Amino acid sequence: MGKALIICTSVSHGNTRRVAEAMGEVLAAPVVSPDEADGLDDYDLIGFGSGIFLQKFHPRLREFVASLPRQQGRAFVFATSGLPSPRLSPMARLLEGKGFEVADTFSCRGFDTWAPFKLVGGIRKGRPDGTDLAAARSFAGGLERT
Ligand SMILES: Cc1cc2nc3c(=O)[nH]c(=O)nc-3n(C[C@H](O)[C@H](O)[C@H](O)COP(=O)(O)O)c2cc1C
């Protein structure tokens, strides 16, 4: 297993950052924001994650990936979202378009205070929880073996 890096935009509640840190522990990967990400060529595996906003990855992450030059190496995609089954494939396609081989994707629920849910105090309070973070660690462990 070579060097790994995790690039994460987590602006709403830090939900995705917590997932990223759990994965980062397993992969010995630093977790950075797109602004901090540098020298991508040095890494064999790079994770890209954010919360889901209006059914899409955060624009900052999408714009960062869109602006990358041609890449090689492996990538993975992850997200937290209030609602189940977020669409992860657009980010995977974007990365593949840049030349990455997308190894796998991961998502879990995250505390969500999007306007309609704010009225009821938000949904998925406490998420990601210990079970979600354990699943994130297990996902990261699986990446090491693929
Ligand atoms: C403005 C806004 C829009 C959102 N849109 C969606 C959505 O379309 N689908 C969904 O499942 N969750 C949606 N969410 C919930 C976030 O995806 C969820 O809270 C996520 O865990 C935030 O990640 P972060 O704390 O790492 O930024 C939305 C939240 C906000 C604030």
PDB file of C-alpha atoms in Angstrom, residues 13 15 18 82 109-113 117-118 120-129 132:
ATOM      1  CA  HIS A  13     -21.618  20.288  10.671  1.00  0.00           C
ATOM      2  CA  ASN A  15     -19.985  15.399   9.478  1.00  0.00           C
ATOM      3  CA  ARG A  18     -15.375  12.995  11.004  1.00  0.00           C
ATOM      4  CA  GLY A  82     -29.351  13.553   5.372  1.00  0.00           C
ATOM      5  CA  ARG A 109     -26.073   9.615   7.069  1.00  0.00           C
ATOM      6  CA  GLY A 110     -25.124  12.926   8.674  1.00  0.00           C
ATOM      7  CA  PHE A 111     -26.983  15.378  10.901  1.00  0.00           C
ATOM      8  CA  ASP A 112     -29.008  17.481   8.486  1.00  0.00           C
ATOM      9  CA  THR A 113     -30.416  20.939   9.153  1.00  0.00           C
ATOM     10  CA  PHE A 117     -35.748  19.863   8.313  1.00  0.00           C
ATOM     11  CA  LYS A 118     -34.558  22.816  10.395  1.00  0.00           C
ATOM     12  CA  VAL A 120     -38.147  20.059  13.271  1.00  0.00           C
ATOM     13  CA  GLY A 121     -34.654  20.525  14.756  1.00  0.00           C
ATOM     14  CA  GLY A 122     -32.939  18.650  11.937  1.00  0.00           C
ATOM     15  CA  ILE A 123     -32.836  14.966  11.037  1.00  0.00           C
ATOM     16  CA  ARG A 124     -30.234  12.227  11.696  1.00  0.00           C
ATOM     17  CA  LYS A 125     -29.140  13.850  14.946  1.00  0.00           C
ATOM     18  CA  GLY A 126     -25.973  12.214  16.257  1.00  0.00           C
ATOM     19  CA  ARG A 127     -24.904  10.919  12.849  1.00  0.00           C
ATOM     20  CA  PRO A 128     -22.364   9.924  11.862  1.00  0.00           C
ATOM     21  CA  ASP A 129     -22.351   7.778  15.000  1.00  0.00           C
ATOM     22  CA  ASP A 132     -21.007   4.845  10.888  1.00  0.00           C
TER      23      ASP A 132
END
